[in-house]
């Protein structure tokens, strides 16, 4: 459960988040809004890279204020970035090992978790391939596999479907739906693909220039005329 | 069912023919350096032997520099000053305690590592140019200090100096098993192999993976649980250790050292040599170190003015910045291609 209370972020004259309230309770939640709405900024606040001027965030009732980004990882928070960040010089397995090094309970756990994550994203056969030889879909999958290491509590994915074709998006959708049950983690998904959001997210939050536009069951949020006007109309 | 699930989850390890495995790389390090060193020990005497021993000390310094720049993009311009720090500490320690030589080397390494860390730690949170400037300041500060204090020569007190005549100077003794010039050279070669393997083992394991993530993106590294400052400090400490070991080995080579040999420009030359050799492979620092030692001497032999030599280095630096794989990188790529061909032929 991720709780957001009167959250305000200020960068000079810009206010990417303005008195934001909300609580993600469903196993898979969506976070949508036009470009510049503040979605990535919210992820940055949650993972500790941006300090809000006001308000607070909590993960499963643990206040995150004052915790460093690495402490938040230890507390069970995982994320990916909008930009794809697989290391070219490391193999697929080493990219995942690089997070297991720091959060798996033991070497044996690390080995098991890496094998399980690789198996889950169906890249077991590509484990020893260098990052630079993986295609975009495989790289996105490696990033998701990284978030599955070390008993995650909440996983925040920043546009994991960007740049994927239709069949790849289908495979992504199938995997995302299994994560809460198989790994016991809550999923928060940012994406511009309304179909993907509609098919996997139970609850969805809509941001518009830092303000909460709508929040609730995905279908009713996406059908809300206010949302359609502000967001879907521009697509 | 569970049995099946288990086998499915097991990683499939597929090695390409001719792939360079970690073991193979260690074998290459040991055999290449051992063969080259053996050859030098057989043919070289006096002057050349001393120069090659110094060259290996350069190799160690460059290995540290390459580690920082190649793994983390950190520019350190105090590497030769840290060699001086290591030399001073090991001479000081030697004249107080007269320990076994290996202990002297370790003390020199750990000492230089600690001084480098204390100075560099505040700058490690900053980026690029800032660390370069701070390290250059350390190089300047060391030169000022060492010009005043000189290296200990076995005299009384903390600074260990003797009267102006210099007749009471006590040189640092080499270990009994390596007292001749040839034996000492081989000993230095042995330590060089150990140090390069130490760095390679780091690069292939947990710290190496953490460094790779940091270089890619610091926020991504943090989001992967990597404590960025800690792992940068670790690299800085390891690099300082290698410089300190080089300093102790130089002290053992000459018995005593002259303060005039530790100008900040030498640290800059070390950094340039590092780029020339290449920062991604161990061979880069090895070849770069030897070149850095011999190019100035060769230029003098050919009667080239020192300033022209500097211009030469500048031009070489421009080339290195354009093509950062360096000489070592080019040769390694060539060797890997030959090896792959050889394996393919053997396989068919
Ligand atoms: N580090 C930053 N400094 C200044 N402004 C920023 C920074 N990060 C984001 N912004 C601004 O905050 C707003 C929200 O950006 P972002 O959260 O990236 O939007 P989204 O992910 O919804 O597209 C944008 O106007 C952006 O320019
Ligand atoms: Mg964004």
XYZ file of N, CA and C in Angstrom, chain B residues 105-324:
660
model
N 55.643 -3.191 2.152
C 54.833 -2.902 0.965
C 53.370 -2.680 1.346
N 52.860 -3.574 2.199
C 51.457 -3.451 2.603
C 51.218 -2.139 3.340
N 52.159 -1.774 4.232
C 52.006 -0.537 4.989
C 52.021 0.671 4.040
N 52.929 0.649 3.065
C 52.971 1.731 2.078
C 51.651 1.820 1.326
N 51.129 0.675 0.916
C 49.868 0.644 0.167
C 48.702 1.152 0.992
N 48.558 0.616 2.196
C 47.434 1.015 3.052
C 47.565 2.498 3.441
N 48.790 2.936 3.697
C 49.009 4.335 4.079
C 48.605 5.288 2.966
N 49.071 5.035 1.748
C 48.729 5.913 0.618
C 47.227 5.875 0.364
N 46.651 4.686 0.511
C 45.217 4.531 0.324
C 44.455 5.414 1.317
N 44.893 5.395 2.581
C 44.209 6.173 3.621
C 44.350 7.673 3.371
N 45.571 8.125 3.028
C 45.780 9.561 2.776
C 44.921 10.002 1.582
N 44.931 9.210 0.523
C 44.138 9.548 -0.657
C 42.661 9.648 -0.321
N 42.181 8.724 0.511
C 40.763 8.706 0.904
C 40.401 9.932 1.727
N 41.249 10.232 2.720
C 40.947 11.356 3.611
C 40.844 12.638 2.787
N 41.743 12.760 1.798
C 41.738 13.957 0.977
C 40.588 13.936 -0.026
N 40.364 12.782 -0.625
C 39.429 12.718 -1.752
C 37.974 12.502 -1.370
N 37.728 11.964 -0.178
C 36.355 11.598 0.198
C 35.352 12.742 0.050
N 35.698 13.968 0.529
C 34.714 15.049 0.367
C 34.389 15.312 -1.098
N 35.359 15.068 -1.988
C 35.158 15.376 -3.404
C 34.409 14.268 -4.138
N 34.327 13.069 -3.515
C 33.718 11.939 -4.218
C 32.229 12.132 -4.447
N 31.608 13.010 -3.657
C 30.180 13.276 -3.870
C 29.977 14.152 -5.094
N 31.046 14.874 -5.460
C 30.943 15.788 -6.602
C 31.264 15.024 -7.879
N 31.189 15.735 -8.981
C 31.428 15.109 -10.263
C 32.708 15.598 -10.904
N 33.133 14.850 -11.906
C 34.206 15.131 -12.836
C 35.269 16.117 -12.434
N 35.144 17.320 -12.959
C 36.195 18.314 -12.858
C 36.568 18.606 -11.412
N 35.575 18.611 -10.532
C 35.829 18.963 -9.143
C 36.826 17.993 -8.511
N 36.619 16.706 -8.734
C 37.547 15.724 -8.169
C 38.921 15.881 -8.807
N 38.960 16.133 -10.119
C 40.240 16.321 -10.798
C 41.022 17.466 -10.142
N 40.331 18.566 -9.861
C 41.014 19.712 -9.253
C 41.482 19.395 -7.841
N 40.620 18.747 -7.073
C 40.989 18.425 -5.690
C 42.208 17.499 -5.663
N 42.237 16.512 -6.577
C 43.374 15.592 -6.588
C 44.646 16.311 -7.055
N 44.494 17.239 -7.991
C 45.664 18.004 -8.439
C 46.213 18.839 -7.285
N 45.307 19.359 -6.448
C 45.748 20.111 -5.268
C 46.536 19.214 -4.328
N 46.100 17.972 -4.186
C 46.845 17.030 -3.333
C 48.256 16.829 -3.890
N 48.327 16.683 -5.215
C 49.642 16.504 -5.837
C 50.537 17.712 -5.545
N 49.964 18.923 -5.631
C 50.733 20.133 -5.344
C 51.151 20.196 -3.890
N 50.209 19.882 -3.007
C 50.503 19.923 -1.573
C 51.596 18.931 -1.228
N 51.564 17.755 -1.843
C 52.584 16.752 -1.543
C 53.955 17.237 -1.983
N 54.017 17.850 -3.171
C 55.307 18.337 -3.659
C 55.898 19.370 -2.683
N 55.045 20.306 -2.250
C 55.504 21.324 -1.308
C 56.045 20.676 -0.038
N 55.267 19.733 0.477
C 55.609 19.098 1.740
C 56.892 18.271 1.622
N 56.998 17.511 0.551
C 58.124 16.590 0.437
C 59.407 17.355 0.134
N 59.285 18.527 -0.516
C 60.463 19.340 -0.768
C 61.044 19.836 0.554
N 60.163 20.128 1.510
C 60.607 20.602 2.816
C 61.149 19.451 3.663
N 60.414 18.320 3.688
C 60.759 17.262 4.648
C 61.725 16.223 4.080
N 61.737 16.015 2.788
C 62.479 14.928 2.135
C 62.007 13.551 2.622
N 62.531 12.515 1.969
C 62.188 11.150 2.372
C 63.107 10.706 3.509
N 62.599 9.933 4.459
C 63.427 9.463 5.582
C 64.640 8.668 5.083
N 65.815 8.925 5.696
C 67.009 8.168 5.305
C 67.652 7.507 6.512
N 66.846 7.273 7.558
C 67.365 6.529 8.694
C 67.929 7.386 9.807
N 67.770 8.715 9.716
C 68.228 9.594 10.779
C 67.271 9.585 11.964
N 67.576 10.374 12.986
C 66.730 10.415 14.192
C 65.444 11.195 13.938
N 64.476 11.009 14.831
C 63.238 11.783 14.792
C 62.265 11.292 13.745
N 61.126 11.983 13.687
C 60.041 11.545 12.817
C 60.410 11.699 11.348
N 61.109 12.772 11.005
C 61.442 12.991 9.601
C 62.623 12.144 9.144
N 63.413 11.648 10.107
C 64.475 10.695 9.778
C 65.571 11.251 8.892
N 65.895 12.537 9.034
C 66.953 13.131 8.208
C 68.316 13.025 8.893
N 69.394 13.137 8.088
C 70.760 13.128 8.645
C 71.445 14.434 8.254
N 72.673 14.616 8.733
C 73.413 15.846 8.480
C 73.625 16.105 6.990
N 74.108 17.338 6.686
C 74.217 17.771 5.299
C 75.185 16.910 4.487
N 76.199 16.348 5.137
C 77.182 15.545 4.398
C 76.541 14.315 3.778
N 75.498 13.815 4.457
C 74.775 12.671 3.914
C 75.515 11.355 4.075
N 76.601 11.369 4.840
C 77.384 10.139 4.980
C 76.677 9.061 5.807
N 75.739 9.501 6.688
C 75.103 8.522 7.571
C 73.809 7.968 6.990
N 73.549 8.261 5.725
C 72.313 7.762 5.137
C 72.272 6.241 5.157
N 71.118 5.702 5.566
C 70.936 4.247 5.548
C 69.902 3.928 4.479
N 70.266 3.213 3.432
C 69.264 2.884 2.419
C 68.331 1.789 2.919
N 67.121 1.772 2.362
C 66.196 0.684 2.677
C 66.748 -0.595 2.052
N 66.818 -1.671 2.856
C 67.368 -2.918 2.326
C 66.300 -3.663 1.541
N 66.719 -4.338 0.489
C 65.793 -5.221 -0.227
C 65.678 -6.534 0.536
N 64.624 -7.296 0.272
C 64.521 -8.593 0.941
C 65.692 -9.504 0.534
N 66.101 -10.407 1.414
C 67.251 -11.261 1.117
C 67.029 -12.120 -0.127
N 65.755 -12.522 -0.340
C 65.482 -13.379 -1.506
C 65.454 -12.578 -2.797
N 65.586 -11.256 -2.703
C 65.528 -10.447 -3.930
C 66.534 -9.310 -3.854
N 67.745 -9.635 -3.458
C 68.701 -8.541 -3.250
C 69.419 -8.142 -4.544
N 69.638 -9.072 -5.443
C 70.279 -8.679 -6.705
C 69.292 -7.909 -7.565
N 69.804 -7.143 -8.550
C 68.918 -6.339 -9.396
C 67.930 -7.216 -10.160
N 68.423 -8.335 -10.682
C 67.558 -9.232 -11.447
C 66.482 -9.839 -10.553
N 66.885 -10.313 -9.375
C 65.922 -10.933 -8.466
C 64.891 -9.903 -8.022
N 65.343 -8.669 -7.773
C 64.408 -7.636 -7.331
C 63.407 -7.310 -8.448
N 63.921 -7.248 -9.683
C 63.008 -7.009 -10.811
C 61.940 -8.091 -10.885
N 62.360 -9.352 -10.741
C 61.385 -10.441 -10.814
C 60.394 -10.373 -9.651
N 60.909 -9.946 -8.491
C 60.031 -9.775 -7.333
C 58.964 -8.707 -7.620
N 59.393 -7.578 -8.203
C 58.458 -6.507 -8.552
C 57.447 -7.004 -9.589
N 57.919 -7.811 -10.541
C 57.014 -8.376 -11.542
C 55.959 -9.250 -10.869
N 56.404 -10.014 -9.868
C 55.481 -10.880 -9.132
C 54.409 -10.051 -8.415
N 54.844 -8.995 -7.748
C 53.879 -8.133 -7.049
C 52.924 -7.480 -8.058
N 53.472 -7.087 -9.210
C 52.630 -6.482 -10.247
C 51.534 -7.445 -10.687
N 51.915 -8.710 -10.899
C 50.911 -9.716 -11.285
C 49.841 -9.827 -10.197
N 50.267 -9.903 -8.930
C 49.293 -10.025 -7.836
C 48.323 -8.851 -7.839
N 48.871 -7.643 -8.015
C 48.022 -6.446 -7.952
C 47.042 -6.393 -9.122
N 47.517 -6.752 -10.320
C 46.616 -6.727 -11.474
C 45.509 -7.767 -11.294
N 45.859 -8.914 -10.731
C 44.837 -9.933 -10.465
C 43.847 -9.429 -9.412
N 44.351 -8.716 -8.412
C 43.475 -8.143 -7.383
C 42.430 -7.221 -8.017
N 42.886 -6.355 -8.911
C 41.968 -5.417 -9.572
C 40.988 -6.174 -10.463
N 41.498 -7.142 -11.206
C 40.645 -7.921 -12.106
C 39.564 -8.665 -11.319
N 39.948 -9.199 -10.159
C 38.972 -9.914 -9.332
C 37.885 -8.960 -8.844
N 38.263 -7.722 -8.549
C 37.265 -6.725 -8.168
C 36.300 -6.452 -9.316
N 36.892 -6.266 -10.505
C 36.061 -5.895 -11.650
C 35.057 -6.977 -12.007
N 35.411 -8.237 -11.701
C 34.563 -9.366 -12.087
C 33.561 -9.741 -11.007
N 33.512 -9.012 -9.889
C 32.627 -9.446 -8.810
C 31.759 -8.287 -8.333
N 31.271 -8.391 -7.119
C 30.293 -7.442 -6.585
C 30.691 -5.974 -6.773
N 31.902 -5.566 -6.346
C 32.234 -4.149 -6.547
C 32.262 -3.752 -8.019
N 32.754 -4.639 -8.890
C 32.803 -4.320 -10.312
C 31.409 -4.086 -10.883
N 30.455 -4.926 -10.455
C 29.083 -4.741 -10.937
C 28.511 -3.430 -10.406
N 28.810 -3.132 -9.131
C 28.312 -1.873 -8.561
C 28.908 -0.688 -9.328
N 30.212 -0.755 -9.644
C 30.855 0.332 -10.399
C 30.213 0.494 -11.774
N 29.893 -0.636 -12.411
C 29.286 -0.568 -13.748
C 27.938 0.140 -13.688
N 27.165 -0.146 -12.649
C 25.865 0.510 -12.503
C 26.046 2.009 -12.246
N 27.000 2.350 -11.383
C 27.231 3.764 -11.060
C 27.614 4.529 -12.314
N 28.495 3.920 -13.129
C 28.934 4.614 -14.333
C 27.767 4.809 -15.303
N 26.880 3.820 -15.362
C 25.730 3.937 -16.268
C 24.796 5.054 -15.808
N 24.439 5.039 -14.529
C 23.497 6.032 -14.024
C 23.444 5.930 -12.492
N 23.790 7.007 -11.812
C 23.888 6.929 -10.353
C 22.546 6.677 -9.679
N 21.474 7.271 -10.238
C 20.171 7.042 -9.618
C 19.732 5.595 -9.808
N 19.988 5.061 -11.004
C 19.645 3.659 -11.242
C 20.443 2.765 -10.294
N 21.721 3.125 -10.075
C 22.539 2.342 -9.149
C 21.926 2.367 -7.755
N 21.542 3.544 -7.302
C 20.932 3.651 -5.968
C 19.636 2.863 -5.901
N 18.849 2.934 -6.976
C 17.587 2.203 -7.000
C 17.830 0.694 -7.056
N 19.085 0.292 -7.343
C 19.439 -1.127 -7.304
C 20.130 -1.477 -5.985
N 20.061 -0.565 -5.019
C 20.606 -0.860 -3.695
C 22.084 -0.553 -3.528
N 22.713 0.074 -4.525
C 24.152 0.354 -4.449
C 24.392 1.648 -3.667
N 25.223 1.578 -2.618
C 25.605 2.804 -1.898
C 26.726 3.463 -2.698
N 26.354 4.500 -3.419
C 27.235 5.060 -4.445
C 28.541 5.602 -3.859
N 28.452 6.394 -2.792
C 29.676 6.990 -2.243
C 30.609 5.903 -1.693
N 30.023 4.904 -1.051
C 30.834 3.811 -0.512
C 31.621 3.103 -1.617
N 30.950 2.797 -2.712
C 31.651 2.064 -3.777
C 32.637 2.941 -4.533
N 32.355 4.255 -4.628
C 33.353 5.155 -5.215
C 34.575 5.214 -4.298
N 34.324 5.305 -3.000
C 35.424 5.375 -2.039
C 36.265 4.099 -2.101
N 35.590 2.980 -2.287
C 36.285 1.699 -2.389
C 37.257 1.724 -3.572
N 36.773 2.196 -4.714
C 37.639 2.279 -5.898
C 38.808 3.222 -5.636
N 38.514 4.334 -4.988
C 39.546 5.315 -4.683
C 40.595 4.702 -3.750
N 40.138 3.942 -2.768
C 41.048 3.301 -1.821
C 41.923 2.267 -2.525
N 41.317 1.476 -3.396
C 42.075 0.450 -4.111
C 43.126 1.091 -5.008
N 42.728 2.165 -5.677
C 43.654 2.870 -6.551
C 44.827 3.451 -5.751
N 44.524 4.045 -4.585
C 45.571 4.581 -3.724
C 46.486 3.469 -3.213
N 45.907 2.319 -2.926
C 46.697 1.176 -2.462
C 47.742 0.785 -3.508
N 47.317 0.706 -4.753
C 48.249 0.326 -5.825
C 49.376 1.355 -5.936
N 49.031 2.648 -5.814
C 50.054 3.689 -5.868
C 51.031 3.523 -4.713
N 50.508 3.256 -3.525
C 51.363 3.096 -2.355
C 52.296 1.908 -2.487
N 51.789 0.815 -3.019
C 52.627 -0.369 -3.251
C 53.763 -0.005 -4.224
N 53.411 0.731 -5.284
C 54.426 1.166 -6.245
C 55.492 2.007 -5.545
N 55.062 2.878 -4.634
C 56.001 3.727 -3.902
C 56.968 2.901 -3.071
N 56.445 1.903 -2.363
C 57.298 1.049 -1.535
C 58.294 0.283 -2.405
N 57.843 -0.171 -3.574
C 58.732 -0.916 -4.472
C 59.831 -0.010 -5.027
N 59.484 1.250 -5.322
C 60.497 2.211 -5.773
C 61.521 2.455 -4.677
N 61.027 2.607 -3.437
C 61.928 2.825 -2.306
C 62.886 1.650 -2.169
N 62.364 0.436 -2.374
C 63.220 -0.746 -2.295
C 64.227 -0.794 -3.429
N 63.834 -0.282 -4.590
C 64.728 -0.300 -5.753
C 65.940 0.601 -5.519
N 65.676 1.823 -5.061
C 66.766 2.796 -4.920
C 67.340 2.863 -3.507
N 66.585 2.342 -2.529
C 67.050 2.430 -1.153
C 66.707 3.751 -0.510
N 66.779 4.822 -1.297
C 66.360 6.139 -0.822
C 65.809 6.898 -2.022
N 64.982 7.921 -1.749
C 64.330 8.618 -2.857
C 64.588 10.118 -2.773
N 64.523 10.759 -3.942
C 64.770 12.189 -4.032
C 63.446 12.932 -4.193
N 63.274 13.959 -3.372
C 62.013 14.714 -3.378
C 61.727 15.343 -4.738
N 62.769 15.585 -5.534
C 62.585 16.247 -6.823
C 61.799 15.434 -7.839
N 61.614 14.138 -7.578
C 60.950 13.284 -8.568
C 59.437 13.218 -8.422
N 58.869 14.130 -7.604
C 57.430 14.005 -7.366
C 56.682 15.308 -7.625
N 56.798 15.783 -8.857
C 56.091 17.009 -9.253
C 54.674 16.664 -9.701
N 53.733 17.607 -9.552
C 52.355 17.353 -9.990
C 52.273 17.007 -11.477
N 53.194 17.551 -12.278
C 53.146 17.230 -13.713
C 53.308 15.723 -13.946
N 54.073 15.064 -13.061
C 54.243 13.617 -13.215
C 52.900 12.894 -13.072
N 52.062 13.387 -12.151
C 50.742 12.771 -11.980
C 49.885 12.979 -13.218
N 50.043 14.151 -13.847
C 49.267 14.424 -15.065
C 49.741 13.503 -16.186
N 51.074 13.331 -16.281
C 51.624 12.430 -17.296
C 51.098 11.006 -17.080
N 51.005 10.602 -15.813
C 50.465 9.274 -15.499
C 49.045 9.137 -16.029
N 48.247 10.189 -15.840
C 46.864 10.123 -16.307
C 46.808 10.030 -17.836
N 47.650 10.820 -18.495
C 47.684 10.773 -19.966
C 48.116 9.383 -20.434
N 49.156 8.856 -19.788
C 49.627 7.518 -20.127
C 48.521 6.483 -19.956
N 47.697 6.682 -18.926
C 46.578 5.782 -18.672
C 45.616 5.772 -19.858
N 45.303 6.968 -20.365
C 44.391 7.055 -21.512
C 45.014 6.415 -22.748
N 46.329 6.655 -22.933
C 47.011 6.090 -24.098
C 46.957 4.572 -24.082
N 47.223 4.001 -22.911
C 47.232 2.546 -22.795
C 45.834 1.967 -22.964
N 44.825 2.685 -22.448
C 43.450 2.183 -22.488
C 42.997 1.775 -21.099
N 41.742 2.084 -20.768
C 41.309 1.930 -19.380
C 40.411 0.723 -19.138
N 40.015 0.020 -20.197
C 39.038 -1.048 -20.005
C 39.655 -2.426 -19.834
N 40.933 -2.550 -20.173
C 41.570 -3.866 -20.064
C 42.876 -3.739 -19.287
N 43.258 -4.805 -18.593
C 44.462 -4.755 -17.755
C 45.697 -4.458 -18.596
N 45.697 -4.969 -19.848
C 46.857 -4.792 -20.717
C 47.128 -3.315 -20.987
N 46.057 -2.502 -20.960
C 46.203 -1.075 -21.214
C 47.151 -0.423 -20.231
N 46.919 -0.645 -18.936
C 47.779 -0.045 -17.925
C 49.178 -0.651 -17.991
N 49.262 -1.928 -18.347
C 50.575 -2.581 -18.411
C 51.437 -1.937 -19.507
N 50.878 -1.848 -20.711
C 51.638 -1.238 -21.813
C 51.809 0.264 -21.587
N 50.728 0.911 -21.120
C 50.782 2.346 -20.869
C 51.862 2.694 -19.860
N 51.993 1.884 -18.820
C 53.001 2.137 -17.786
C 54.407 2.060 -18.356
N 54.648 1.030 -19.166
C 55.978 0.870 -19.752
C 56.286 2.040 -20.695
N 55.293 2.408 -21.525
C 55.495 3.533 -22.450
C 55.750 4.823 -21.683
N 54.958 5.048 -20.645
C 55.100 6.288 -19.877
C 56.502 6.389 -19.280
N 57.073 5.245 -18.906
C 58.411 5.261 -18.354
C 59.458 5.526 -19.443
N 59.257 4.932 -20.622
C 60.336 4.952 -21.609
C 60.247 6.078 -22.630
N 59.030 6.543 -22.932
C 58.934 7.580 -23.970
C 59.795 8.807 -23.646
N 59.698 9.362 -22.425
C 60.548 10.522 -22.130
C 62.033 10.205 -22.292
N 62.453 9.018 -21.837
C 63.863 8.641 -21.950
C 64.281 8.521 -23.419
N 63.398 7.932 -24.232
C 63.711 7.777 -25.648
C 63.815 9.143 -26.320
N 62.884 10.036 -25.944
C 62.920 11.375 -26.529
C 64.249 12.045 -26.210
N 64.722 11.848 -24.977
C 66.012 12.435 -24.602
C 67.134 11.797 -25.417
N 67.063 10.468 -25.568
C 68.081 9.763 -26.358
C 68.151 10.295 -27.781
N 66.962 10.636 -28.327
C 66.948 11.167 -29.690
C 67.116 12.683 -29.710
N 67.545 13.231 -28.560
C 67.812 14.658 -28.455
C 66.601 15.542 -28.732
N 65.416 15.052 -28.331
C 64.223 15.870 -28.494
C 64.059 16.731 -27.243
N 63.799 17.997 -27.453
C 63.601 18.922 -26.349
C 62.416 18.485 -25.473
N 62.524 18.709 -24.152
C 61.496 18.262 -23.211
C 60.133 18.873 -23.529
N 60.153 20.128 -24.003
C 58.874 20.784 -24.308
C 58.239 20.178 -25.546
N 59.081 19.806 -26.510
C 58.568 19.102 -27.675
C 57.951 17.777 -27.227
N 58.607 17.149 -26.236
C 58.083 15.904 -25.680
C 56.687 16.101 -25.114
N 56.503 17.255 -24.461
C 55.207 17.567 -23.873
C 54.152 17.720 -24.971
N 54.556 18.367 -26.071
C 53.661 18.528 -27.219
C 53.283 17.152 -27.763
N 54.301 16.269 -27.806
C 54.057 14.897 -28.259
C 52.978 14.241 -27.393
N 53.133 14.408 -26.079
C 52.164 13.833 -25.150
C 50.784 14.432 -25.374
N 50.764 15.746 -25.620
C 49.491 16.422 -25.859
C 48.784 15.845 -27.070
N 49.555 15.665 -28.149
C 48.974 15.114 -29.373
C 48.458 13.699 -29.113
N 49.258 12.922 -28.376
C 48.859 11.553 -28.059
C 47.570 11.561 -27.240
N 47.463 12.557 -26.351
C 46.267 12.658 -25.515
C 45.036 12.915 -26.378
N 45.191 13.795 -27.370
C 44.069 14.079 -28.262
C 43.598 12.788 -28.931
N 44.568 11.997 -29.400
C 44.233 10.721 -30.030
C 43.504 9.810 -29.047
N 44.043 9.761 -27.806
C 43.471 8.861 -26.808
C 42.047 9.263 -26.468
N 41.783 10.568 -26.408
C 40.437 11.014 -26.063
C 39.456 10.695 -27.184
N 39.969 10.710 -28.421
C 39.099 10.361 -29.550
C 38.783 8.877 -29.562
N 39.758 8.081 -29.178
C 39.599 6.639 -29.252
C 39.993 6.018 -27.912
N 39.071 6.010 -26.943
C 39.437 5.678 -25.573
C 39.790 4.205 -25.332
